[in-house]
mmCIF file of C-alpha atoms and ligand atoms in Angstrom:
data_model
loop_
_atom_site.group_PDB
_atom_site.id
_atom_site.type_symbol
_atom_site.label_atom_id
_atom_site.label_comp_id
_atom_site.label_asym_id
_atom_site.label_seq_id
_atom_site.Cartn_x
_atom_site.Cartn_y
_atom_site.Cartn_z
ATOM 1 C CA MET A 1057 -338.012 251.043 -97.677
ATOM 2 C CA THR A 1058 -337.379 252.656 -94.317
ATOM 3 C CA ALA A 1059 -333.918 254.040 -93.631
ATOM 4 C CA ASP A 1060 -332.705 250.784 -92.189
ATOM 5 C CA GLN A 1061 -335.133 248.068 -93.318
ATOM 6 C CA VAL A 1062 -335.998 246.426 -96.608
ATOM 7 C CA GLY A 1063 -339.617 245.186 -96.720
ATOM 8 C CA TRP A 1064 -340.117 241.705 -98.225
ATOM 9 C CA GLY A 1065 -343.264 240.116 -99.633
ATOM 10 C CA ILE A 1066 -343.572 236.382 -100.313
ATOM 11 C CA VAL A 1067 -345.424 235.191 -103.416
ATOM 12 C CA GLY A 1068 -346.496 231.527 -103.600
ATOM 13 C CA PRO A 1069 -346.656 230.138 -100.047
ATOM 14 C CA GLY A 1070 -345.623 226.576 -100.881
ATOM 15 C CA ARG A 1071 -342.928 224.199 -99.666
ATOM 16 C CA ILE A 1072 -339.816 226.260 -100.402
ATOM 17 C CA ALA A 1073 -341.334 229.534 -99.188
ATOM 18 C CA ALA A 1074 -342.000 227.861 -95.815
ATOM 19 C CA LYS A 1075 -338.316 226.964 -95.527
ATOM 20 C CA VAL A 1076 -336.895 230.256 -96.775
ATOM 21 C CA VAL A 1077 -339.065 232.434 -94.529
ATOM 22 C CA GLY A 1078 -337.441 230.886 -91.444
ATOM 23 C CA ASP A 1079 -334.018 232.175 -92.498
ATOM 24 C CA PHE A 1080 -334.975 235.863 -92.321
ATOM 25 C CA THR A 1081 -334.058 235.785 -88.608
ATOM 26 C CA HIS A 1082 -330.438 235.712 -89.820
ATOM 27 C CA VAL A 1083 -330.784 238.738 -92.118
ATOM 28 C CA ASP A 1084 -330.032 242.201 -90.754
ATOM 29 C CA GLY A 1085 -332.111 245.012 -92.211
ATOM 30 C CA ALA A 1086 -334.904 242.815 -93.591
ATOM 31 C CA ARG A 1087 -338.534 242.607 -92.506
ATOM 32 C CA VAL A 1088 -341.023 240.162 -94.007
ATOM 33 C CA VAL A 1089 -344.203 242.200 -94.374
ATOM 34 C CA GLY A 1090 -346.563 239.480 -95.608
ATOM 35 C CA ALA A 1091 -347.386 236.605 -97.943
ATOM 36 C CA ALA A 1092 -349.492 236.540 -101.128
ATOM 37 C CA SER A 1093 -351.428 233.551 -102.400
ATOM 38 C CA ARG A 1094 -354.066 232.919 -105.045
ATOM 39 C CA SER A 1095 -356.257 232.149 -102.019
ATOM 40 C CA LEU A 1096 -356.672 234.471 -99.027
ATOM 41 C CA HIS A 1097 -357.186 231.411 -96.844
ATOM 42 C CA ARG A 1098 -353.751 229.993 -97.790
ATOM 43 C CA ALA A 1099 -352.088 233.400 -97.449
ATOM 44 C CA ARG A 1100 -353.545 233.827 -93.943
ATOM 45 C CA ALA A 1101 -352.569 230.329 -92.886
ATOM 46 C CA PHE A 1102 -348.975 230.943 -94.027
ATOM 47 C CA ALA A 1103 -348.832 234.392 -92.394
ATOM 48 C CA ASP A 1104 -350.190 233.012 -89.115
ATOM 49 C CA GLU A 1105 -347.810 230.087 -89.113
ATOM 50 C CA HIS A 1106 -344.775 232.285 -89.710
ATOM 51 C CA GLY A 1107 -345.806 235.316 -87.648
ATOM 52 C CA LEU A 1108 -346.238 237.691 -90.593
ATOM 53 C CA GLU A 1109 -348.307 240.843 -90.253
ATOM 54 C CA ARG A 1110 -350.146 240.830 -93.596
ATOM 55 C CA SER A 1111 -351.735 238.375 -95.996
ATOM 56 C CA TYR A 1112 -352.812 239.102 -99.562
ATOM 57 C CA GLY A 1113 -355.494 237.043 -101.315
ATOM 58 C CA SER A 1114 -354.057 237.692 -104.779
ATOM 59 C CA TYR A 1115 -350.641 238.380 -106.223
ATOM 60 C CA ILE A 1116 -351.761 241.850 -107.389
ATOM 61 C CA GLU A 1117 -352.514 242.985 -103.852
ATOM 62 C CA VAL A 1118 -348.949 242.681 -102.655
ATOM 63 C CA LEU A 1119 -347.777 244.834 -105.589
ATOM 64 C CA ALA A 1120 -349.837 247.735 -104.205
ATOM 65 C CA ASP A 1121 -348.281 247.590 -100.733
ATOM 66 C CA ASP A 1122 -345.839 250.482 -100.370
ATOM 67 C CA GLU A 1123 -344.093 248.795 -97.476
ATOM 68 C CA VAL A 1124 -342.996 245.931 -99.716
ATOM 69 C CA ASP A 1125 -339.748 246.689 -101.558
ATOM 70 C CA VAL A 1126 -338.855 243.231 -102.838
ATOM 71 C CA LEU A 1127 -340.804 240.105 -103.717
ATOM 72 C CA TYR A 1128 -339.528 236.599 -103.163
ATOM 73 C CA ILE A 1129 -341.269 234.691 -105.994
ATOM 74 C CA ALA A 1130 -341.658 231.030 -105.044
ATOM 75 C CA THR A 1131 -344.283 229.790 -107.509
ATOM 76 C CA PRO A 1132 -343.442 226.955 -109.978
ATOM 77 C CA HIS A 1133 -341.147 227.944 -112.896
ATOM 78 C CA PRO A 1134 -343.771 228.806 -115.586
ATOM 79 C CA GLN A 1135 -345.519 230.977 -112.995
ATOM 80 C CA HIS A 1136 -342.438 233.197 -112.380
ATOM 81 C CA HIS A 1137 -342.337 235.312 -115.557
ATOM 82 C CA ALA A 1138 -345.659 237.156 -115.403
ATOM 83 C CA ILE A 1139 -345.400 237.897 -111.685
ATOM 84 C CA ALA A 1140 -341.796 239.045 -112.017
ATOM 85 C CA VAL A 1141 -342.588 241.442 -114.866
ATOM 86 C CA ALA A 1142 -345.655 242.841 -113.058
ATOM 87 C CA ALA A 1143 -343.605 243.342 -109.896
ATOM 88 C CA LEU A 1144 -340.815 245.196 -111.707
ATOM 89 C CA ARG A 1145 -343.349 247.422 -113.464
ATOM 90 C CA ALA A 1146 -344.867 248.194 -110.041
ATOM 91 C CA GLY A 1147 -341.424 249.330 -108.878
ATOM 92 C CA LYS A 1148 -340.548 246.272 -106.785
ATOM 93 C CA ALA A 1149 -337.254 244.412 -106.696
ATOM 94 C CA ILE A 1150 -337.402 240.627 -107.193
ATOM 95 C CA LEU A 1151 -335.718 237.457 -105.992
ATOM 96 C CA VAL A 1152 -336.983 234.682 -108.282
ATOM 97 C CA GLU A 1153 -336.704 231.007 -107.380
ATOM 98 C CA LYS A 1154 -334.687 228.760 -109.647
ATOM 99 C CA THR A 1155 -335.218 227.989 -112.451
ATOM 100 C CA PHE A 1156 -335.656 231.686 -113.260
ATOM 101 C CA THR A 1157 -338.347 231.154 -115.922
ATOM 102 C CA ALA A 1158 -339.672 228.304 -118.087
ATOM 103 C CA THR A 1159 -338.359 229.766 -121.370
ATOM 104 C CA VAL A 1160 -335.495 231.834 -122.729
ATOM 105 C CA ALA A 1161 -337.938 234.462 -124.029
ATOM 106 C CA GLY A 1162 -339.439 234.703 -120.532
ATOM 107 C CA ALA A 1163 -336.018 235.221 -118.941
ATOM 108 C CA GLU A 1164 -335.086 237.849 -121.548
ATOM 109 C CA ASP A 1165 -338.325 239.703 -120.864
ATOM 110 C CA VAL A 1166 -337.793 239.750 -117.088
ATOM 111 C CA ILE A 1167 -334.191 240.907 -117.470
ATOM 112 C CA THR A 1168 -335.070 243.626 -120.000
ATOM 113 C CA THR A 1169 -337.872 244.866 -117.732
ATOM 114 C CA ALA A 1170 -335.569 244.936 -114.692
ATOM 115 C CA ARG A 1171 -332.989 246.946 -116.597
ATOM 116 C CA GLU A 1172 -335.562 249.336 -118.081
ATOM 117 C CA HIS A 1173 -337.093 250.000 -114.665
ATOM 118 C CA GLN A 1174 -333.698 249.918 -112.916
ATOM 119 C CA ARG A 1175 -334.924 247.537 -110.276
ATOM 120 C CA PHE A 1176 -332.893 244.833 -108.548
ATOM 121 C CA ALA A 1177 -333.467 241.306 -109.896
ATOM 122 C CA MET A 1178 -331.766 238.018 -109.028
ATOM 123 C CA GLU A 1179 -332.300 234.286 -109.461
ATOM 124 C CA ALA A 1180 -332.442 232.503 -106.094
ATOM 125 C CA MET A 1181 -329.451 230.289 -106.872
ATOM 126 C CA TRP A 1182 -328.548 229.829 -103.193
ATOM 127 C CA THR A 1183 -325.601 227.543 -104.041
ATOM 128 C CA ARG A 1184 -323.417 230.460 -105.107
ATOM 129 C CA PHE A 1185 -323.738 232.036 -101.655
ATOM 130 C CA GLN A 1186 -322.983 228.951 -99.560
ATOM 131 C CA PRO A 1187 -319.869 229.603 -97.435
ATOM 132 C CA ALA A 1188 -318.213 226.375 -98.703
ATOM 133 C CA ILE A 1189 -318.745 227.474 -102.324
ATOM 134 C CA VAL A 1190 -317.341 230.918 -101.476
ATOM 135 C CA ALA A 1191 -314.250 229.118 -100.082
ATOM 136 C CA ALA A 1192 -313.900 227.113 -103.328
ATOM 137 C CA ARG A 1193 -314.250 230.281 -105.402
ATOM 138 C CA ASP A 1194 -311.580 232.065 -103.337
ATOM 139 C CA LEU A 1195 -309.168 229.122 -103.574
ATOM 140 C CA ILE A 1196 -309.584 228.936 -107.339
ATOM 141 C CA ALA A 1197 -309.069 232.689 -107.679
ATOM 142 C CA ASP A 1198 -305.843 232.260 -105.658
ATOM 143 C CA GLY A 1199 -304.646 229.591 -108.128
ATOM 144 C CA ALA A 1200 -304.927 226.654 -105.678
ATOM 145 C CA ILE A 1201 -305.810 224.178 -108.470
ATOM 146 C CA GLY A 1202 -304.309 226.027 -111.427
ATOM 147 C CA GLU A 1203 -306.451 226.606 -114.493
ATOM 148 C CA VAL A 1204 -309.932 225.042 -114.240
ATOM 149 C CA ARG A 1205 -310.366 222.532 -117.104
ATOM 150 C CA GLN A 1206 -313.144 220.141 -116.083
ATOM 151 C CA LEU A 1207 -316.182 219.895 -113.862
ATOM 152 C CA GLN A 1208 -318.303 216.875 -112.926
ATOM 153 C CA ALA A 1209 -321.577 216.964 -111.017
ATOM 154 C CA ASP A 1210 -324.603 214.740 -110.387
ATOM 155 C CA LEU A 1211 -327.929 215.313 -108.699
ATOM 156 C CA GLY A 1212 -330.581 212.639 -108.406
ATOM 157 C CA VAL A 1213 -333.699 212.238 -106.291
ATOM 158 C CA ASP A 1214 -335.965 209.210 -105.982
ATOM 159 C CA ARG A 1215 -339.334 210.852 -106.690
ATOM 160 C CA PRO A 1216 -342.271 208.438 -107.009
ATOM 161 C CA TYR A 1217 -344.014 209.076 -110.301
ATOM 162 C CA ASP A 1218 -347.248 211.071 -109.874
ATOM 163 C CA PRO A 1219 -348.572 212.980 -112.891
ATOM 164 C CA SER A 1220 -350.083 215.685 -110.655
ATOM 165 C CA ASP A 1221 -346.794 216.314 -108.792
ATOM 166 C CA ARG A 1222 -345.139 219.615 -109.866
ATOM 167 C CA MET A 1223 -342.030 217.630 -110.808
ATOM 168 C CA PHE A 1224 -343.905 215.625 -113.465
ATOM 169 C CA ASP A 1225 -346.540 218.149 -114.562
ATOM 170 C CA PRO A 1226 -345.635 220.035 -117.782
ATOM 171 C CA THR A 1227 -347.963 222.920 -116.861
ATOM 172 C CA GLN A 1228 -345.867 223.457 -113.717
ATOM 173 C CA GLY A 1229 -342.553 223.253 -115.602
ATOM 174 C CA GLY A 1230 -341.927 219.646 -114.532
ATOM 175 C CA GLY A 1231 -338.877 217.563 -115.362
ATOM 176 C CA ALA A 1232 -335.450 216.891 -113.917
ATOM 177 C CA MET A 1233 -333.697 219.591 -115.901
ATOM 178 C CA LEU A 1234 -335.504 222.714 -114.680
ATOM 179 C CA ASP A 1235 -335.782 221.467 -111.129
ATOM 180 C CA LEU A 1236 -332.411 219.732 -110.568
ATOM 181 C CA GLY A 1237 -330.338 220.331 -113.720
ATOM 182 C CA VAL A 1238 -330.216 224.046 -113.009
ATOM 183 C CA TYR A 1239 -327.809 223.338 -110.122
ATOM 184 C CA PRO A 1240 -325.020 221.535 -112.027
ATOM 185 C CA VAL A 1241 -325.500 223.776 -115.072
ATOM 186 C CA SER A 1242 -325.239 226.926 -112.934
ATOM 187 C CA LEU A 1243 -322.174 225.482 -111.167
ATOM 188 C CA ALA A 1244 -320.494 224.855 -114.533
ATOM 189 C CA GLN A 1245 -321.460 228.335 -115.715
ATOM 190 C CA HIS A 1246 -319.940 229.798 -112.544
ATOM 191 C CA PHE A 1247 -316.591 228.021 -112.787
ATOM 192 C CA LEU A 1248 -316.166 227.514 -116.560
ATOM 193 C CA GLY A 1249 -318.339 230.190 -118.210
ATOM 194 C CA THR A 1250 -320.695 229.827 -121.158
ATOM 195 C CA PRO A 1251 -320.074 226.632 -123.173
ATOM 196 C CA ASP A 1252 -319.684 226.560 -126.953
ATOM 197 C CA ARG A 1253 -321.653 223.320 -127.322
ATOM 198 C CA VAL A 1254 -324.386 221.571 -125.359
ATOM 199 C CA THR A 1255 -325.079 217.860 -125.892
ATOM 200 C CA ALA A 1256 -327.729 215.927 -123.972
ATOM 201 C CA SER A 1257 -329.446 212.588 -123.900
ATOM 202 C CA GLY A 1258 -332.043 211.139 -121.538
ATOM 203 C CA SER A 1259 -335.540 209.769 -121.040
ATOM 204 C CA LEU A 1260 -339.055 211.143 -120.561
ATOM 205 C CA THR A 1261 -341.981 210.417 -118.235
ATOM 206 C CA PRO A 1262 -345.434 209.458 -119.618
ATOM 207 C CA THR A 1263 -346.402 213.132 -119.029
ATOM 208 C CA GLY A 1264 -343.661 214.110 -121.498
ATOM 209 C CA VAL A 1265 -341.126 215.744 -119.197
ATOM 210 C CA ASP A 1266 -337.504 214.692 -118.733
ATOM 211 C CA THR A 1267 -336.823 212.222 -115.948
ATOM 212 C CA GLU A 1268 -333.119 211.410 -116.520
ATOM 213 C CA ALA A 1269 -330.396 213.181 -118.437
ATOM 214 C CA GLY A 1270 -326.695 213.193 -119.110
ATOM 215 C CA VAL A 1271 -325.205 216.445 -120.369
ATOM 216 C CA LEU A 1272 -321.878 217.393 -121.899
ATOM 217 C CA LEU A 1273 -320.985 221.066 -121.949
ATOM 218 C CA SER A 1274 -317.979 221.626 -124.192
ATOM 219 C CA TYR A 1275 -315.714 224.580 -124.768
ATOM 220 C CA ALA A 1276 -313.783 225.271 -127.939
ATOM 221 C CA ASP A 1277 -310.468 225.143 -126.048
ATOM 222 C CA GLY A 1278 -311.074 221.565 -124.831
ATOM 223 C CA ARG A 1279 -312.585 222.227 -121.388
ATOM 224 C CA VAL A 1280 -315.648 220.135 -120.508
ATOM 225 C CA ALA A 1281 -318.351 219.695 -117.875
ATOM 226 C CA THR A 1282 -320.092 216.324 -117.494
ATOM 227 C CA LEU A 1283 -323.391 216.443 -115.644
ATOM 228 C CA ALA A 1284 -326.083 213.898 -114.713
ATOM 229 C CA VAL A 1285 -329.533 214.373 -113.176
ATOM 230 C CA SER A 1286 -332.380 212.023 -112.360
ATOM 231 C CA LEU A 1287 -335.836 211.963 -110.837
ATOM 232 C CA ARG A 1288 -335.760 208.125 -110.847
ATOM 233 C CA HIS A 1289 -333.068 207.452 -108.284
ATOM 234 C CA HIS A 1290 -331.094 209.097 -105.549
ATOM 235 C CA SER A 1291 -327.484 209.947 -106.377
ATOM 236 C CA PRO A 1292 -324.711 211.363 -104.189
ATOM 237 C CA GLY A 1293 -325.005 214.961 -105.354
ATOM 238 C CA ALA A 1294 -321.240 215.330 -105.608
ATOM 239 C CA ALA A 1295 -319.256 217.814 -107.657
ATOM 240 C CA ARG A 1296 -315.572 217.986 -108.578
ATOM 241 C CA ILE A 1297 -313.768 220.926 -110.132
ATOM 242 C CA VAL A 1298 -310.517 219.842 -111.781
ATOM 243 C CA GLY A 1299 -307.661 222.152 -112.666
ATOM 244 C CA THR A 1300 -304.136 221.863 -114.024
ATOM 245 C CA GLY A 1301 -302.762 221.931 -110.453
ATOM 246 C CA GLY A 1302 -305.262 219.766 -108.547
ATOM 247 C CA TRP A 1303 -308.956 219.502 -107.828
ATOM 248 C CA ILE A 1304 -311.671 220.507 -105.367
ATOM 249 C CA ASP A 1305 -314.394 218.074 -104.310
ATOM 250 C CA ILE A 1306 -317.599 219.783 -103.237
ATOM 251 C CA MET A 1307 -318.979 217.354 -100.734
ATOM 252 C CA PRO A 1308 -322.566 216.134 -101.098
ATOM 253 C CA ARG A 1309 -324.864 217.601 -101.593
ATOM 254 C CA PHE A 1310 -322.978 220.083 -103.693
ATOM 255 C CA HIS A 1311 -325.848 222.539 -104.063
ATOM 256 C CA HIS A 1312 -325.720 223.337 -100.325
ATOM 257 C CA PRO A 1313 -322.460 221.846 -99.047
ATOM 258 C CA GLN A 1314 -320.903 222.100 -95.608
ATOM 259 C CA SER A 1315 -317.386 221.329 -96.775
ATOM 260 C CA ILE A 1316 -314.985 220.988 -99.660
ATOM 261 C CA VAL A 1317 -311.821 218.926 -100.047
ATOM 262 C CA LEU A 1318 -308.859 220.547 -101.773
ATOM 263 C CA THR A 1319 -306.273 218.244 -103.350
ATOM 264 C CA ARG A 1320 -303.291 220.135 -104.654
ATOM 265 C CA LYS A 1321 -301.219 218.125 -107.144
ATOM 266 C CA GLY A 1322 -298.882 215.814 -105.187
ATOM 267 C CA ALA A 1323 -300.250 216.857 -101.760
ATOM 268 C CA GLU A 1324 -302.546 215.246 -99.197
ATOM 269 C CA PRO A 1325 -306.231 216.280 -99.399
ATOM 270 C CA GLU A 1326 -307.262 219.156 -97.102
ATOM 271 C CA THR A 1327 -310.830 219.349 -95.807
ATOM 272 C CA ILE A 1328 -312.236 222.837 -95.442
ATOM 273 C CA THR A 1329 -315.491 223.083 -93.488
ATOM 274 C CA ARG A 1330 -317.736 226.129 -93.798
ATOM 275 C CA PRO A 1331 -321.192 225.472 -92.329
ATOM 276 C CA GLN A 1332 -324.170 227.390 -93.620
ATOM 277 C CA THR A 1333 -326.217 229.702 -91.406
ATOM 278 C CA GLY A 1334 -329.823 228.635 -90.736
ATOM 279 C CA GLY A 1335 -331.211 226.490 -93.521
ATOM 280 C CA GLY A 1336 -328.653 227.904 -95.983
ATOM 281 C CA TYR A 1337 -331.049 230.385 -97.597
ATOM 282 C CA SER A 1338 -329.915 233.245 -95.338
ATOM 283 C CA HIS A 1339 -326.853 233.910 -97.505
ATOM 284 C CA GLU A 1340 -328.830 234.744 -100.664
ATOM 285 C CA LEU A 1341 -331.314 236.788 -98.599
ATOM 286 C CA ILE A 1342 -328.424 238.803 -97.132
ATOM 287 C CA GLU A 1343 -327.037 239.396 -100.636
ATOM 288 C CA VAL A 1344 -330.379 240.733 -101.917
ATOM 289 C CA THR A 1345 -331.052 242.866 -98.845
ATOM 290 C CA ASP A 1346 -327.539 244.354 -98.923
ATOM 291 C CA CYS A 1347 -327.706 245.031 -102.686
ATOM 292 C CA ILE A 1348 -331.046 246.828 -102.357
ATOM 293 C CA ARG A 1349 -329.824 248.917 -99.414
ATOM 294 C CA ALA A 1350 -326.736 249.840 -101.445
ATOM 295 C CA GLY A 1351 -328.871 250.833 -104.470
ATOM 296 C CA ARG A 1352 -327.482 248.072 -106.711
ATOM 297 C CA THR A 1353 -329.659 246.524 -109.434
ATOM 298 C CA GLU A 1354 -327.761 243.231 -109.807
ATOM 299 C CA SER A 1355 -325.699 240.828 -107.747
ATOM 300 C CA ALA A 1356 -322.068 240.453 -108.807
ATOM 301 C CA VAL A 1357 -322.163 236.811 -107.659
ATOM 302 C CA MET A 1358 -325.408 235.844 -109.451
ATOM 303 C CA PRO A 1359 -325.600 238.359 -112.326
ATOM 304 C CA LEU A 1360 -328.507 238.354 -114.778
ATOM 305 C CA ASP A 1361 -326.268 237.535 -117.751
ATOM 306 C CA ASP A 1362 -325.319 234.287 -116.003
ATOM 307 C CA THR A 1363 -328.965 233.522 -115.293
ATOM 308 C CA LEU A 1364 -329.753 234.041 -118.983
ATOM 309 C CA ALA A 1365 -326.825 231.869 -120.094
ATOM 310 C CA VAL A 1366 -328.011 229.081 -117.770
ATOM 311 C CA GLN A 1367 -331.590 229.441 -119.026
ATOM 312 C CA ARG A 1368 -330.384 229.077 -122.636
ATOM 313 C CA ILE A 1369 -328.446 225.920 -121.768
ATOM 314 C CA LEU A 1370 -331.379 224.397 -119.866
ATOM 315 C CA ASN A 1371 -333.899 225.048 -122.633
ATOM 316 C CA ASP A 1372 -331.421 223.781 -125.235
ATOM 317 C CA ILE A 1373 -331.044 220.544 -123.239
ATOM 318 C CA CYS A 1374 -334.812 220.220 -122.813
ATOM 319 C CA GLU A 1375 -335.364 220.671 -126.535
ATOM 320 C CA GLN A 1376 -332.725 218.031 -127.335
ATOM 321 C CA LEU A 1377 -334.636 215.688 -125.002
ATOM 322 C CA GLY A 1378 -337.945 216.556 -126.689
ATOM 323 C CA VAL A 1379 -339.386 218.850 -124.009
ATOM 324 C CA VAL A 1380 -340.642 222.340 -124.869
ATOM 325 C CA HIS A 1381 -341.597 224.517 -121.905
ATOM 326 C CA ARG A 1382 -344.116 227.382 -121.913
ATOM 327 C CA GLU A 1383 -344.782 230.343 -119.633
ATOM 328 C CA ASP A 1384 -348.122 230.484 -117.804
ATOM 329 C CA ASP A 1385 -349.050 234.132 -117.962
ATOM 330 C CA THR A 1386 -352.564 233.437 -116.638
ATOM 331 C CA VAL A 1387 -351.123 233.382 -113.127
ATOM 332 C CA ALA A 1388 -350.453 237.097 -113.283
ATOM 333 C CA VAL A 1389 -352.628 238.906 -110.991
HETATM 334 N N1 NAP B 1682 -333.960 226.765 -103.572
HETATM 335 C C1 NAP B 1682 -334.425 225.579 -103.261
HETATM 336 O O1 NAP B 1682 -333.830 224.844 -102.478
HETATM 337 C C2 NAP B 1682 -335.733 225.126 -103.836
HETATM 338 C C3 NAP B 1682 -336.338 223.966 -103.336
HETATM 339 C C4 NAP B 1682 -337.583 223.605 -103.832
HETATM 340 C C5 NAP B 1682 -338.190 224.356 -104.822
HETATM 341 N N2 NAP B 1682 -337.560 225.469 -105.312
HETATM 342 C C6 NAP B 1682 -338.194 226.275 -106.376
HETATM 343 O O2 NAP B 1682 -339.292 226.975 -105.800
HETATM 344 C C7 NAP B 1682 -340.390 227.009 -106.720
HETATM 345 C C8 NAP B 1682 -341.612 226.415 -106.021
HETATM 346 O O3 NAP B 1682 -341.356 225.112 -105.625
HETATM 347 P P1 NAP B 1682 -342.159 224.417 -104.400
HETATM 348 O O4 NAP B 1682 -341.600 223.061 -104.273
HETATM 349 O O5 NAP B 1682 -342.182 225.295 -103.218
HETATM 350 O O6 NAP B 1682 -343.622 224.331 -105.043
HETATM 351 P P2 NAP B 1682 -345.022 224.199 -104.313
HETATM 352 O O7 NAP B 1682 -344.861 223.613 -102.939
HETATM 353 O O8 NAP B 1682 -345.925 223.523 -105.263
HETATM 354 O O9 NAP B 1682 -345.466 225.719 -104.101
HETATM 355 C C9 NAP B 1682 -345.629 226.591 -105.159
HETATM 356 C C10 NAP B 1682 -346.669 227.639 -104.790
HETATM 357 O O10 NAP B 1682 -346.881 228.443 -105.955
HETATM 358 C C11 NAP B 1682 -348.240 228.854 -106.039
HETATM 359 N N3 NAP B 1682 -348.713 228.689 -107.430
HETATM 360 C C12 NAP B 1682 -348.996 229.681 -108.288
HETATM 361 N N4 NAP B 1682 -349.406 229.215 -109.462
HETATM 362 C C13 NAP B 1682 -349.406 227.877 -109.360
HETATM 363 C C14 NAP B 1682 -349.770 226.850 -110.255
HETATM 364 N N5 NAP B 1682 -350.231 227.083 -111.483
HETATM 365 N N6 NAP B 1682 -349.622 225.587 -109.824
HETATM 366 C C15 NAP B 1682 -349.178 225.318 -108.576
HETATM 367 N N7 NAP B 1682 -348.826 226.270 -107.666
HETATM 368 C C16 NAP B 1682 -348.957 227.541 -108.060
HETATM 369 C C17 NAP B 1682 -349.013 228.039 -105.022
HETATM 370 O O11 NAP B 1682 -349.423 228.948 -104.005
HETATM 371 P P3 NAP B 1682 -350.872 229.651 -104.013
HETATM 372 O O12 NAP B 1682 -351.754 228.911 -104.963
HETATM 373 O O13 NAP B 1682 -351.286 229.523 -102.593
HETATM 374 O O14 NAP B 1682 -350.637 231.068 -104.417
HETATM 375 C C18 NAP B 1682 -348.023 227.058 -104.430
HETATM 376 O O15 NAP B 1682 -348.104 226.934 -103.034
HETATM 377 C C19 NAP B 1682 -339.927 226.270 -107.973
HETATM 378 O O16 NAP B 1682 -339.477 227.200 -108.920
HETATM 379 C C20 NAP B 1682 -338.772 225.409 -107.461
HETATM 380 O O17 NAP B 1682 -337.776 225.117 -108.415
HETATM 381 C C21 NAP B 1682 -336.372 225.866 -104.821
#
């Protein structure tokens, strides 16, 4: 790291990496050094397209670049763990796409390694950094809706079934829960904390991954979150946080909203609009860059304990649905 710039490396130049890289123009103090792929050809094509200086034809190569301080890991979920651990051992910080890993053991290993090596690590749960979500968090902290008791959220996409698509392929961590379910589960974790009981039901694809699910997160004191996800049909992507003094609607799609509507008990609804900057990924990139420049090893907004709690819930749900995920450590370098 130079005095004023954090060097970033991109691992896994796929669809999301192509979107996220465009948002670095909104991040002060960050420089994208290059992109790493399992193929030099793909790394070069990505670097050329996005104006990056360097391309690496394997994931190991980027770990040896002293100008790279932090890796943005954008491979499929089972291909996060091994790269994340290798990066931390090489002294790099990491921003790991959601879902953090494919398994609880994988998440525990990454977190333990980050703490042992005192390197920054964060799950790329961009929702928590959206300005509209920040507004909701601030209102709730100010008591605008009283005590939070319930949360509802849905997220559905109409994805044509294709066994080779990452979403349906078990070797790429397919299924609705790890790809979509992480958003409502992380939202519930953020506003209600870790549940005492997780109950799920749903259906599977012919490849054996979950395609639809309904989830009830329950708390011993009576609070609940009701969540629904689907790969079979589009759904609004709405979320509502209900308290003893009113509720907040997070307008679709709740995982990257532009606005929220606050309804205080007995009052007219108030719309609060807080647009995102760029594609909405800039906010998490700013958080990581600022944390690294400040010498912090975790984000207070997306702490590792929350990531682990969410991972436990997701894998619990998957197991109730009959889906057992595995890490793919062959991808490592
Ligand atoms: N935050 C968001 O809004 C958002 C949106 C979409 C996806 N995501 C997350 O981002 C991650 C990647 O999703 P994506 O849609 O970008 O996937 P993708 O288009 O399939 O890209 C993934 C990249 O990972 C690399 N890779 C490494 N091992 C692989 C393997 N065994 N199989 C397939 N690819 C492999 C590939 O690059 P090389 O082979 O060239 O190295 C590939 O280009 C997932 O964890 C997903 O949940 C986040």
